[in-house]
Amino acid sequence: MKWICSVSLAAALTLQPAFAEDLFGPHPLTPEARDAFVTNLLKKMTLDEKIGQLRLISVGPDNPKEAIREMIKHEQVGAIFNTVTRDNIRAMQDQVMQLSRLKIPLFFAYDVVHGQRTVFPIPLGLAATWDLDAVANVGRVSAYEAADDGLNMTWAPMVDVTREPRWGRVSEGFGEDTYLTSAMGRTLVESMQGKSPADRYSVMTSVKHFAGYGAVEGGRDYNTVDMSPQRLAQDYLPPYKAALDAGSGGVMVALNSLNGVPATADSWLLKDLLRDQWHFKGITISDHGAIKELMKHGVASDPQDAVRIAIQSGVNMSMSDEYYSKYLPGLVKNGAVSEKEIDDAVRHVLNVKYDMGLFNDPYSHLGPKESDPVDTNAESRLHRADARDVARKSIVLLKNRLETLPLKKSGTVALIGPLADSQRDIMGSWSAAGKANQSVSVLQGVKNALGDKATVLYAKGANITDNKAIQDFLNQYEKGSVIVDPRTPKQMLDEAVATAKKADVIVAVVGESQGMAHEASSRSDITIPPSQLTLIDALKATGKPLVLVMMNGRPLAMVKENMQADALLESWFSGTEGGNAIADVLFGDYNPSGKLPMSFPRSVGQIPIYYNHLNTGRPYDFTRPNKYTSHYYDAANGPLFPFGYGLSYTTFTLSPVKMSAATMPRNGTVNASVTVTNTGDRDGATVVQMYLHDEMASISRPVKELKGFKRIMLKAGESQTVTFPIDVNALKFWNAKMQQVAEPGKFNVMIGLDSARTTDAEFTYL
Ligand code: BGC
């Protein structure tokens, strides 16, 4: 038995060797062996012990360590989250082995959303790479570091498709597109779970938030979601399904209601769809305090009612509330909940523990105490090269007038802006296991790139925001996350202008602080805060070339700033190596290749704006404007930057699309090919995107939908032919009767380097 290496566990075993031998393996990691094992274990458990397994708690002020010790002793807790050091985790697992009757190991979870110790770009930035190999590497490194910290599970990936830039959580997902989000989610599940979540350096994933959380009305967090069954099935559900097909062991249930039913109380969602139709065998976990919230939703009359509804709707484990522990015993006693219903939920908890290998080795992700890192935050634990590689791939070049970029490594560069020297913001939200002092700010990255070849001047220029209420709001989450400069705005501005005047080029790093794009950080206005707009105006007025490096976690409306900038780079929150990666792009050591995973609106009034909309009966044609067509009279219809858009320092051309055949037989395939040529004088990567449009169907179909993409690298002058196989699955949609069908008829194939400019062909599905 491997786990005997833990001294404390060995000591515990001597107390009850026979039973523990029985409990701990080696057990083969097969479903059959697991089912037999769990059935047997369930028979040994009291009702209270079973109910204890359904409780997931966070270590913190509400649950101090002493209280947790008591819970462990009395088998009142099944899993722990928000603790991330081997010491702490080992101490709790030791308590299980020493104090509890059954010694059922705890599992340990955390929000490993875009890295653990090494912080990678926020998921929206990862999606902007369109590079599944790079994202798989992010998954592997994140899982490695998380497992090395003793964790067994991550609350990720978040695959909530969203068309809502007002919603702060767009930063945590992969944007507006179903196909791209599915690919990202699938890749992360496969790479984080590896061959088995039981492996030393794998963790189990818990895809979230099931379902439809990205469609909260008005982009206001936790708000209502209401949509047609067709849209839900076609656009919002496939990424969860893709993550589950990839084997995700967990599902986190959404906080919102969906068509009137809170997800936590939705037996259609959690049982009929998830279990019966999709055959999900893993565990469902409520989101933070969601069971209690059923009363506020107005579907449960009191705590008992909330608990009964949640468990009977299919919520296996409750996160961060004491409700299951407190009320399930009584509910079983009075017959409102059967012991069989408890057993079903507990079985899922025990199953995932088994799949995590915890019944073979409760310390499998911990190893012997002597192997613990001397310093949890040691530099040697980081994966900087991996972080830099993916960060530079995530950066999107939005504008480059007269080839302002790349900059020369000579002369004087003025680096200005409240985000230019921020080590905290560049990590983005959900990065608490990372250390700000280990991340590279843009200022540092630029200095690293230039060495003594050029002069770098710096001025902050403005606060992130001068709005006191917003400063206070942001600092509520994380003390000191917004550092307010004691100088007056005018003093800061004057210094910035004086600094800019001494330079050959201005690089202004502006946008949002990390806390502005987070859970519970919805905005009704998605522009750059006014303090920074004043700064941009003043910098522009110097007449120096102006490069804007955007740091933000959502699409921003920045029509004027786009006009003011000579070059515009979208860098998201790019992580530990962000500053170096941004400098790589600024100075041409890396040729940008990122593409937007979300449309950037011109104004908040255009929201929702997304590329795969329906045509309507009165589509607007700007070449023949007509009053009674679908448009705004005070603004353009189209976005500032479309989905899939991003420039390069080189240029690419596309040949006409070639179809392998004019028709596609029933359930057959057809290929669409295009030849891409790098017509510039630099090597570069780009993303070839294939969209389909069903010209006429029984219900209206989107003007285009992404159905394939390929990131390619081309040397200057080089050409490559890219072929997209199209099969019947790409043609299918949910019809008015909620049947998934592919209807015969004409399909347009559109291939381009963004969603707006494509070269087209067609075929007929027979
Ligand atoms: C969030 C989840 C997260 C959980 C645990 C909740 O508030 O909605 O996404 O996984 O907290 O941190």
mmCIF file of C-alpha atoms and ligand atoms in Angstrom, residues 81-82 110-111 113 155-156 158 169 172 208-209 213 222 252 255 287-288 319 430 519, ligand 1:
data_model
loop_
_atom_site.group_PDB
_atom_site.id
_atom_site.type_symbol
_atom_site.label_atom_id
_atom_site.label_comp_id
_atom_site.label_asym_id
_atom_site.label_seq_id
_atom_site.Cartn_x
_atom_site.Cartn_y
_atom_site.Cartn_z
ATOM 1 C CA PHE A 81 -12.177 23.750 -0.616
ATOM 2 C CA ASN A 82 -10.158 26.951 -0.445
ATOM 3 C CA TYR A 110 -10.099 24.819 -5.455
ATOM 4 C CA ASP A 111 -10.893 27.257 -8.241
ATOM 5 C CA VAL A 113 -9.400 28.515 -13.299
ATOM 6 C CA TRP A 155 -13.981 24.127 -10.069
ATOM 7 C CA ALA A 156 -13.307 24.523 -13.773
ATOM 8 C CA MET A 158 -16.386 27.463 -16.843
ATOM 9 C CA ARG A 169 -17.729 36.589 -15.417
ATOM 10 C CA GLU A 172 -13.795 33.286 -16.728
ATOM 11 C CA LYS A 208 -19.676 24.888 -14.457
ATOM 12 C CA HIS A 209 -22.170 26.478 -14.145
ATOM 13 C CA TYR A 213 -25.433 31.195 -16.369
ATOM 14 C CA TYR A 222 -27.041 35.975 -10.515
ATOM 15 C CA MET A 252 -21.292 22.570 -10.617
ATOM 16 C CA LEU A 255 -26.973 29.884 -9.228
ATOM 17 C CA ASP A 287 -22.736 26.511 -6.071
ATOM 18 C CA HIS A 288 -21.867 28.542 -2.991
ATOM 19 C CA MET A 319 -21.322 23.799 -1.114
ATOM 20 C CA TRP A 430 -9.396 33.843 -9.638
ATOM 21 C CA GLU A 519 -17.852 37.371 -10.098
HETATM 22 C C1 BGC B 1 -18.716 30.755 -7.774
HETATM 23 C C2 BGC B 1 -18.140 29.478 -8.330
HETATM 24 C C3 BGC B 1 -16.931 29.069 -7.528
HETATM 25 C C4 BGC B 1 -17.330 28.927 -6.084
HETATM 26 C C5 BGC B 1 -16.207 28.452 -5.189
HETATM 27 C C6 BGC B 1 -18.922 30.684 -6.283
HETATM 28 O O1 BGC B 1 -19.233 31.926 -5.764
HETATM 29 O O2 BGC B 1 -19.932 31.045 -8.422
HETATM 30 O O3 BGC B 1 -17.809 29.642 -9.674
HETATM 31 O O4 BGC B 1 -16.407 27.875 -8.032
HETATM 32 O O5 BGC B 1 -17.786 30.182 -5.616
HETATM 33 O O6 BGC B 1 -15.205 29.371 -5.069
#
